[in-house]
């Protein structure tokens, strides 16, 4: 192998090792199925949540200050969803802001007997499905929430995972973080793929 090939190969390895986890968490086999919050009370879940840690995903690439605001749509009693944040990158640790990002959606509960299994969609054009894609794994409503989503890819050989640890207080680790992660690990979710979402110098709303 020549010098150029070696450089290309090394670059590919660097991208796969460092960039890919920020774009997607892909694991072999079918999706893990963590249990969800028992007796989930959506009224208590409404309001603002801040991302404390998350799995890398391509739609939030470089998004810091991530937050979610949940309310009620008067028309159909579905949950209104606003996901917002600031896209910025760092040069030697100094943040350079690209701009604010936000997306509006709505959430429903396809099976009322499973209130912690929600379907979130971000466009009226997005094909609606009764398959839940937002699982509230656990929450104490006042401090933290753990959200998981996963798609098994065709053929069942790989699955694509999404996870968020949310807090009511911006940028403050939940007191139960170790137990939260132990529970996720017990459900076969790789908590080493979680990274802390920067919540410093964020716009107040
Ligand atoms: C859900 O929480 C709201 C607000 O705290 C409360 O009024 C309601 O009774 C709760 N619902 C259930 C089924 O516990
Ligand atoms: C973790 O799992 C245990 C056992 O199911 C449960 O009692 C606990 O509430 C869970 N969450 C935390 C943060 O400890």
CSV table of N, CA and C in Angstrom, one decimal, residues 74-198:
chain,number,residue,atom,x,y,z
A,74,UNK,N,-55.1,22.3,21.2
A,74,UNK,CA,-56.5,22.4,21.6
A,74,UNK,C,-57.4,21.6,20.7
A,75,UNK,N,-57.0,21.6,19.4
A,75,UNK,CA,-57.9,21.1,18.4
A,75,UNK,C,-58.2,19.6,18.6
A,76,UNK,N,-57.1,18.8,18.8
A,76,UNK,CA,-57.3,17.4,18.9
A,76,UNK,C,-56.7,16.7,20.1
A,77,UNK,N,-56.3,17.6,21.1
A,77,UNK,CA,-55.7,17.1,22.3
A,77,UNK,C,-54.4,16.3,22.2
A,78,UNK,N,-53.8,16.4,20.9
A,78,UNK,CA,-52.5,15.8,20.8
A,78,UNK,C,-51.4,16.7,21.5
A,79,UNK,N,-50.2,16.2,21.6
A,79,UNK,CA,-49.2,16.9,22.2
A,79,UNK,C,-48.4,17.7,21.2
A,80,UNK,N,-48.3,19.0,21.4
A,80,UNK,CA,-47.5,19.9,20.5
A,80,UNK,C,-46.0,19.7,20.9
A,81,UNK,N,-45.2,19.7,19.9
A,81,UNK,CA,-43.8,19.5,20.1
A,81,UNK,C,-43.0,20.6,19.4
A,82,UNK,N,-42.1,21.2,20.2
A,82,UNK,CA,-41.1,22.2,19.6
A,82,UNK,C,-39.7,21.7,20.0
A,83,UNK,N,-38.9,21.3,19.1
A,83,UNK,CA,-37.5,21.0,19.4
A,83,UNK,C,-36.7,22.1,18.9
A,84,UNK,N,-35.8,22.6,19.7
A,84,UNK,CA,-35.0,23.8,19.4
A,84,UNK,C,-33.6,23.6,19.9
A,85,UNK,N,-32.7,24.4,19.3
A,85,UNK,CA,-31.4,24.5,19.8
A,85,UNK,C,-30.5,25.4,19.0
A,86,UNK,N,-29.3,25.4,19.2
A,86,UNK,CA,-28.4,26.3,18.4
A,86,UNK,C,-27.3,25.4,17.7
A,87,UNK,N,-27.2,25.6,16.4
A,87,UNK,CA,-26.1,24.8,15.7
A,87,UNK,C,-24.9,25.6,15.8
A,88,UNK,N,-23.8,25.0,16.4
A,88,UNK,CA,-22.5,25.7,16.4
A,88,UNK,C,-21.4,24.7,16.5
A,89,UNK,N,-20.3,25.1,16.0
A,89,UNK,CA,-19.1,24.2,16.1
A,89,UNK,C,-18.0,24.9,16.8
A,90,UNK,N,-17.0,24.2,17.1
A,90,UNK,CA,-15.9,24.8,17.9
A,90,UNK,C,-14.6,24.7,17.2
A,91,UNK,N,-13.9,25.8,17.3
A,91,UNK,CA,-12.5,25.9,16.8
A,91,UNK,C,-11.6,26.1,18.0
A,92,UNK,N,-10.8,25.1,18.4
A,92,UNK,CA,-10.0,25.2,19.6
A,92,UNK,C,-10.8,25.6,20.8
A,93,UNK,N,-12.0,25.0,20.9
A,93,UNK,CA,-12.9,25.2,22.0
A,93,UNK,C,-13.7,26.5,22.0
A,94,UNK,N,-13.5,27.3,21.0
A,94,UNK,CA,-14.3,28.5,20.9
A,94,UNK,C,-15.5,28.3,20.0
A,95,UNK,N,-16.7,28.5,20.5
A,95,UNK,CA,-17.9,28.2,19.8
A,95,UNK,C,-18.1,29.2,18.6
A,96,UNK,N,-18.5,28.7,17.5
A,96,UNK,CA,-18.9,29.6,16.3
A,96,UNK,C,-20.3,29.2,16.0
A,97,UNK,N,-21.2,30.1,16.1
A,97,UNK,CA,-22.6,29.8,15.9
A,97,UNK,C,-23.0,29.9,14.5
A,98,UNK,N,-23.6,28.8,14.0
A,98,UNK,CA,-24.2,28.8,12.7
A,98,UNK,C,-25.6,29.4,12.7
A,99,UNK,N,-26.4,29.1,13.7
A,99,UNK,CA,-27.7,29.7,13.8
A,99,UNK,C,-28.6,28.8,14.6
A,100,UNK,N,-29.8,29.4,15.0
A,100,UNK,CA,-30.8,28.7,15.7
A,100,UNK,C,-31.4,27.6,14.8
A,101,UNK,N,-31.8,26.6,15.4
A,101,UNK,CA,-32.6,25.5,14.7
A,101,UNK,C,-33.8,25.2,15.5
A,102,UNK,N,-34.9,24.9,14.8
A,102,UNK,CA,-36.1,24.5,15.5
A,102,UNK,C,-37.0,23.7,14.6
A,103,UNK,N,-37.8,22.9,15.1
A,103,UNK,CA,-38.7,22.1,14.3
A,103,UNK,C,-40.0,21.9,15.1
A,104,UNK,N,-41.1,22.0,14.5
A,104,UNK,CA,-42.4,21.8,15.2
A,104,UNK,C,-43.0,20.5,14.7
A,105,UNK,N,-43.6,19.8,15.7
A,105,UNK,CA,-44.3,18.6,15.4
A,105,UNK,C,-45.4,18.3,16.3
A,106,UNK,N,-45.9,17.1,16.2
A,106,UNK,CA,-46.9,16.7,17.2
A,106,UNK,C,-46.8,15.3,17.6
A,107,UNK,N,-47.3,14.9,18.8
A,107,UNK,CA,-47.2,13.6,19.3
A,107,UNK,C,-48.5,13.1,19.7
A,108,UNK,N,-48.7,11.8,19.4
A,108,UNK,CA,-50.0,11.1,19.7
A,108,UNK,C,-49.7,9.8,20.4
A,109,UNK,N,-50.7,9.3,21.0
A,109,UNK,CA,-50.5,8.0,21.7
A,109,UNK,C,-51.4,7.0,20.9
A,110,UNK,N,-50.8,6.2,20.0
A,110,UNK,CA,-51.7,5.3,19.2
A,110,UNK,C,-52.5,4.3,20.0
A,111,UNK,N,-51.9,3.8,21.1
A,111,UNK,CA,-52.6,2.9,21.9
A,111,UNK,C,-52.8,3.5,23.3
A,112,UNK,N,-54.0,3.9,23.6
A,112,UNK,CA,-54.2,4.6,24.9
A,112,UNK,C,-53.8,3.8,26.1
A,113,UNK,N,-53.8,2.5,25.9
A,113,UNK,CA,-53.4,1.7,27.1
A,113,UNK,C,-51.9,1.7,27.3
A,114,UNK,N,-51.1,2.3,26.3
A,114,UNK,CA,-49.7,2.4,26.4
A,114,UNK,C,-49.3,3.9,26.3
A,115,UNK,N,-49.6,4.7,27.3
A,115,UNK,CA,-49.4,6.1,27.2
A,115,UNK,C,-48.0,6.6,27.1
A,116,UNK,N,-47.0,5.7,27.5
A,116,UNK,CA,-45.6,6.1,27.4
A,116,UNK,C,-45.0,5.8,26.0
A,117,UNK,N,-45.8,5.2,25.1
A,117,UNK,CA,-45.3,4.9,23.8
A,117,UNK,C,-46.0,5.8,22.8
A,118,UNK,N,-45.2,6.9,22.4
A,118,UNK,CA,-45.8,7.9,21.6
A,118,UNK,C,-45.3,7.8,20.1
A,119,UNK,N,-46.1,8.4,19.3
A,119,UNK,CA,-45.7,8.6,17.9
A,119,UNK,C,-45.5,10.1,17.6
A,120,UNK,N,-44.3,10.5,17.3
A,120,UNK,CA,-44.0,11.9,17.1
A,120,UNK,C,-43.7,12.0,15.6
A,121,UNK,N,-44.4,13.0,15.0
A,121,UNK,CA,-44.1,13.3,13.6
A,121,UNK,C,-43.9,14.8,13.4
A,122,UNK,N,-43.1,15.2,12.4
A,122,UNK,CA,-42.7,16.6,12.3
A,122,UNK,C,-43.2,17.3,11.1
A,123,UNK,N,-44.1,16.6,10.3
A,123,UNK,CA,-44.6,17.2,9.2
A,123,UNK,C,-45.9,16.5,8.8
A,124,UNK,N,-46.9,17.3,8.4
A,124,UNK,CA,-48.2,16.7,8.0
A,124,UNK,C,-48.0,15.8,6.7
A,125,UNK,N,-46.8,16.0,6.1
A,125,UNK,CA,-46.5,15.2,4.9
A,125,UNK,C,-45.8,13.9,5.3
A,126,UNK,N,-45.3,13.9,6.5
A,126,UNK,CA,-44.6,12.7,6.9
A,126,UNK,C,-45.6,11.6,7.0
A,127,UNK,N,-45.3,10.4,6.4
A,127,UNK,CA,-46.3,9.3,6.4
A,127,UNK,C,-46.7,9.0,7.9
A,128,UNK,N,-48.0,9.1,8.2
A,128,UNK,CA,-48.4,8.8,9.6
A,128,UNK,C,-48.4,7.3,9.8
A,129,UNK,N,-48.0,7.0,11.0
A,129,UNK,CA,-47.9,5.5,11.3
A,129,UNK,C,-48.4,5.3,12.7
A,130,UNK,N,-48.9,4.2,12.9
A,130,UNK,CA,-49.4,3.9,14.3
A,130,UNK,C,-48.3,3.3,15.1
A,131,UNK,N,-47.1,3.2,14.5
A,131,UNK,CA,-46.0,2.5,15.2
A,131,UNK,C,-45.3,3.6,16.1
A,132,UNK,N,-45.3,3.4,17.4
A,132,UNK,CA,-44.7,4.4,18.3
A,132,UNK,C,-43.2,4.5,17.9
A,133,UNK,N,-42.7,5.7,18.0
A,133,UNK,CA,-41.3,6.0,17.8
A,133,UNK,C,-40.6,6.8,18.9
A,134,UNK,N,-41.3,7.0,20.0
A,134,UNK,CA,-40.8,7.8,21.1
A,134,UNK,C,-41.3,7.1,22.4
A,135,UNK,N,-40.3,6.5,23.0
A,135,UNK,CA,-40.7,5.7,24.2
A,135,UNK,C,-40.1,6.4,25.5
A,136,UNK,N,-41.0,6.8,26.4
A,136,UNK,CA,-40.5,7.4,27.6
A,136,UNK,C,-40.1,6.2,28.5
A,137,UNK,N,-38.8,6.0,28.6
A,137,UNK,CA,-38.3,4.8,29.3
A,137,UNK,C,-38.5,5.0,30.8
A,138,UNK,N,-38.2,6.2,31.3
A,138,UNK,CA,-38.6,6.6,32.7
A,138,UNK,C,-38.5,8.1,32.9
A,139,UNK,N,-39.3,8.5,33.8
A,139,UNK,CA,-39.3,9.9,34.2
A,139,UNK,C,-39.8,10.1,35.6
A,140,UNK,N,-39.3,11.1,36.3
A,140,UNK,CA,-39.9,11.5,37.6
A,140,UNK,C,-40.6,12.8,37.4
A,141,UNK,N,-40.8,13.2,36.1
A,141,UNK,CA,-41.5,14.4,35.7
A,141,UNK,C,-40.9,15.7,36.2
A,142,UNK,N,-40.3,15.7,37.4
A,142,UNK,CA,-39.7,17.0,38.0
A,142,UNK,C,-38.3,17.2,37.7
A,143,UNK,N,-37.5,16.1,37.4
A,143,UNK,CA,-36.1,16.3,37.3
A,143,UNK,C,-35.5,15.7,36.0
A,144,UNK,N,-35.9,14.5,35.6
A,144,UNK,CA,-35.3,13.9,34.5
A,144,UNK,C,-36.3,13.1,33.7
A,145,UNK,N,-36.0,12.8,32.4
A,145,UNK,CA,-36.7,11.9,31.6
A,145,UNK,C,-35.7,11.2,30.7
A,146,UNK,N,-36.0,9.9,30.4
A,146,UNK,CA,-35.2,9.1,29.5
A,146,UNK,C,-36.1,8.7,28.3
A,147,UNK,N,-35.6,9.1,27.1
A,147,UNK,CA,-36.4,8.8,25.9
A,147,UNK,C,-35.6,7.9,25.0
A,148,UNK,N,-36.2,6.9,24.4
A,148,UNK,CA,-35.5,6.0,23.5
A,148,UNK,C,-36.3,5.8,22.3
A,149,UNK,N,-35.7,5.6,21.1
A,149,UNK,CA,-36.3,5.3,19.9
A,149,UNK,C,-35.4,4.4,19.1
A,150,UNK,N,-35.9,3.6,18.3
A,150,UNK,CA,-35.1,2.6,17.5
A,150,UNK,C,-35.8,2.1,16.3
A,151,UNK,N,-35.1,2.0,15.2
A,151,UNK,CA,-35.6,1.4,14.0
A,151,UNK,C,-34.8,0.2,13.7
A,152,UNK,N,-35.4,-1.0,13.5
A,152,UNK,CA,-34.7,-2.1,13.0
A,152,UNK,C,-34.7,-2.0,11.5
A,153,UNK,N,-33.5,-2.1,10.9
A,153,UNK,CA,-33.3,-1.9,9.5
A,153,UNK,C,-33.8,-3.2,8.8
A,154,UNK,N,-34.2,-3.0,7.5
A,154,UNK,CA,-34.7,-4.2,6.8
A,154,UNK,C,-33.7,-5.4,6.8
A,155,UNK,N,-34.2,-6.6,7.1
A,155,UNK,CA,-33.3,-7.7,7.1
A,155,UNK,C,-32.9,-8.1,8.6
A,156,UNK,N,-33.3,-7.2,9.5
A,156,UNK,CA,-33.0,-7.4,11.0
A,156,UNK,C,-31.5,-7.6,11.3
A,157,UNK,N,-30.7,-7.1,10.4
A,157,UNK,CA,-29.2,-7.3,10.7
A,157,UNK,C,-28.7,-6.1,11.5
A,158,UNK,N,-29.3,-5.0,11.4
A,158,UNK,CA,-28.8,-3.8,12.1
A,158,UNK,C,-30.0,-3.0,12.6
A,159,UNK,N,-29.7,-2.2,13.6
A,159,UNK,CA,-30.8,-1.3,14.1
A,159,UNK,C,-30.1,0.1,14.4
A,160,UNK,N,-31.0,1.1,14.3
A,160,UNK,CA,-30.5,2.5,14.5
A,160,UNK,C,-31.2,3.0,15.7
A,161,UNK,N,-30.3,3.5,16.7
A,161,UNK,CA,-30.9,3.8,18.0
A,161,UNK,C,-30.8,5.3,18.3
A,162,UNK,N,-31.7,5.8,19.0
A,162,UNK,CA,-31.7,7.2,19.4
A,162,UNK,C,-32.0,7.2,20.9
A,163,UNK,N,-31.3,8.0,21.7
A,163,UNK,CA,-31.6,8.1,23.1
A,163,UNK,C,-31.3,9.5,23.6
A,164,UNK,N,-32.1,10.0,24.5
A,164,UNK,CA,-31.9,11.3,25.1
A,164,UNK,C,-32.1,11.2,26.6
A,165,UNK,N,-31.3,11.8,27.4
A,165,UNK,CA,-31.5,12.0,28.8
A,165,UNK,C,-31.9,13.5,28.9
A,166,UNK,N,-33.1,13.8,29.4
A,166,UNK,CA,-33.6,15.1,29.5
A,166,UNK,C,-33.7,15.6,30.9
A,167,UNK,N,-33.5,16.9,31.1
A,167,UNK,CA,-33.6,17.4,32.5
A,167,UNK,C,-34.4,18.6,32.5
A,168,UNK,N,-35.1,18.9,33.6
A,168,UNK,CA,-35.9,20.1,33.7
A,168,UNK,C,-34.9,21.3,33.9
A,169,UNK,N,-33.8,21.1,34.5
A,169,UNK,CA,-32.8,22.2,34.7
A,169,UNK,C,-31.8,22.1,33.7
A,170,UNK,N,-31.5,23.2,33.0
A,170,UNK,CA,-30.6,23.2,31.9
A,170,UNK,C,-29.1,22.9,32.3
A,171,UNK,N,-28.6,21.8,31.7
A,171,UNK,CA,-27.2,21.5,31.9
A,171,UNK,C,-26.8,21.0,33.3
A,172,UNK,N,-27.7,20.5,34.1
A,172,UNK,CA,-27.4,20.0,35.4
A,172,UNK,C,-27.7,18.5,35.4
A,173,UNK,N,-26.7,17.7,35.7
A,173,UNK,CA,-26.8,16.2,35.6
A,173,UNK,C,-27.9,15.8,36.6
A,174,UNK,N,-28.8,14.9,36.2
A,174,UNK,CA,-29.8,14.4,37.2
A,174,UNK,C,-29.1,13.6,38.3
A,175,UNK,N,-29.6,13.8,39.5
A,175,UNK,CA,-29.0,13.1,40.6
A,175,UNK,C,-29.0,11.6,40.4
A,176,UNK,N,-29.9,11.0,39.7
A,176,UNK,CA,-30.0,9.6,39.5
A,176,UNK,C,-29.3,9.1,38.2
A,177,UNK,N,-28.3,9.9,37.7
A,177,UNK,CA,-27.7,9.6,36.4
A,177,UNK,C,-27.1,8.2,36.4
A,178,UNK,N,-26.4,7.8,37.5
A,178,UNK,CA,-25.8,6.5,37.5
A,178,UNK,C,-26.8,5.4,37.4
A,179,UNK,N,-27.9,5.5,38.1
A,179,UNK,CA,-29.0,4.5,38.1
A,179,UNK,C,-29.7,4.5,36.8
A,180,UNK,N,-29.9,5.7,36.2
A,180,UNK,CA,-30.5,5.8,34.9
A,180,UNK,C,-29.7,5.0,33.9
A,181,UNK,N,-28.3,5.2,33.9
A,181,UNK,CA,-27.5,4.5,32.9
A,181,UNK,C,-27.4,3.0,33.2
A,182,UNK,N,-27.4,2.7,34.5
A,182,UNK,CA,-27.4,1.2,34.8
A,182,UNK,C,-28.6,0.5,34.3
A,183,UNK,N,-29.8,1.2,34.4
A,183,UNK,CA,-31.0,0.7,33.9
A,183,UNK,C,-31.0,0.5,32.3
A,184,UNK,N,-30.4,1.5,31.7
A,184,UNK,CA,-30.3,1.5,30.2
A,184,UNK,C,-29.4,0.3,29.8
A,185,UNK,N,-28.2,0.2,30.5
A,185,UNK,CA,-27.3,-0.9,30.2
A,185,UNK,C,-28.0,-2.2,30.4
A,186,UNK,N,-28.8,-2.3,31.5
A,186,UNK,CA,-29.5,-3.6,31.7
A,186,UNK,C,-30.4,-3.9,30.6
A,187,UNK,N,-30.9,-2.9,29.9
A,187,UNK,CA,-31.8,-3.1,28.8
A,187,UNK,C,-31.0,-3.3,27.5
A,188,UNK,N,-29.7,-3.5,27.6
A,188,UNK,CA,-28.8,-3.7,26.4
A,188,UNK,C,-28.7,-2.4,25.6
A,189,UNK,N,-28.7,-1.3,26.2
A,189,UNK,CA,-28.5,0.0,25.5
A,189,UNK,C,-27.1,0.5,25.9
A,190,UNK,N,-26.3,0.8,24.9
A,190,UNK,CA,-24.9,1.1,25.1
A,190,UNK,C,-24.7,2.6,25.5
A,191,UNK,N,-24.7,2.8,26.8
A,191,UNK,CA,-24.6,4.1,27.3
A,191,UNK,C,-23.3,4.8,27.0
A,192,UNK,N,-22.3,4.1,26.6
A,192,UNK,CA,-21.0,4.7,26.3
A,192,UNK,C,-21.2,5.6,25.0
A,193,UNK,N,-22.3,5.4,24.3
A,193,UNK,CA,-22.5,6.3,23.1
A,193,UNK,C,-23.2,7.6,23.5
A,194,UNK,N,-23.6,7.8,24.7
A,194,UNK,CA,-24.2,9.0,25.1
A,194,UNK,C,-23.1,10.1,25.3
A,195,UNK,N,-23.4,11.3,24.8
A,195,UNK,CA,-22.4,12.4,25.0
A,195,UNK,C,-23.2,13.6,25.6
A,196,UNK,N,-22.5,14.4,26.4
A,196,UNK,CA,-23.1,15.5,27.0
A,196,UNK,C,-23.4,16.6,26.0
A,197,UNK,N,-24.6,17.2,26.1
A,197,UNK,CA,-25.0,18.2,25.2
A,197,UNK,C,-24.6,19.6,25.8
A,198,UNK,N,-23.8,20.4,25.1
A,198,UNK,CA,-23.4,21.6,25.7
A,198,UNK,C,-24.6,22.5,25.9
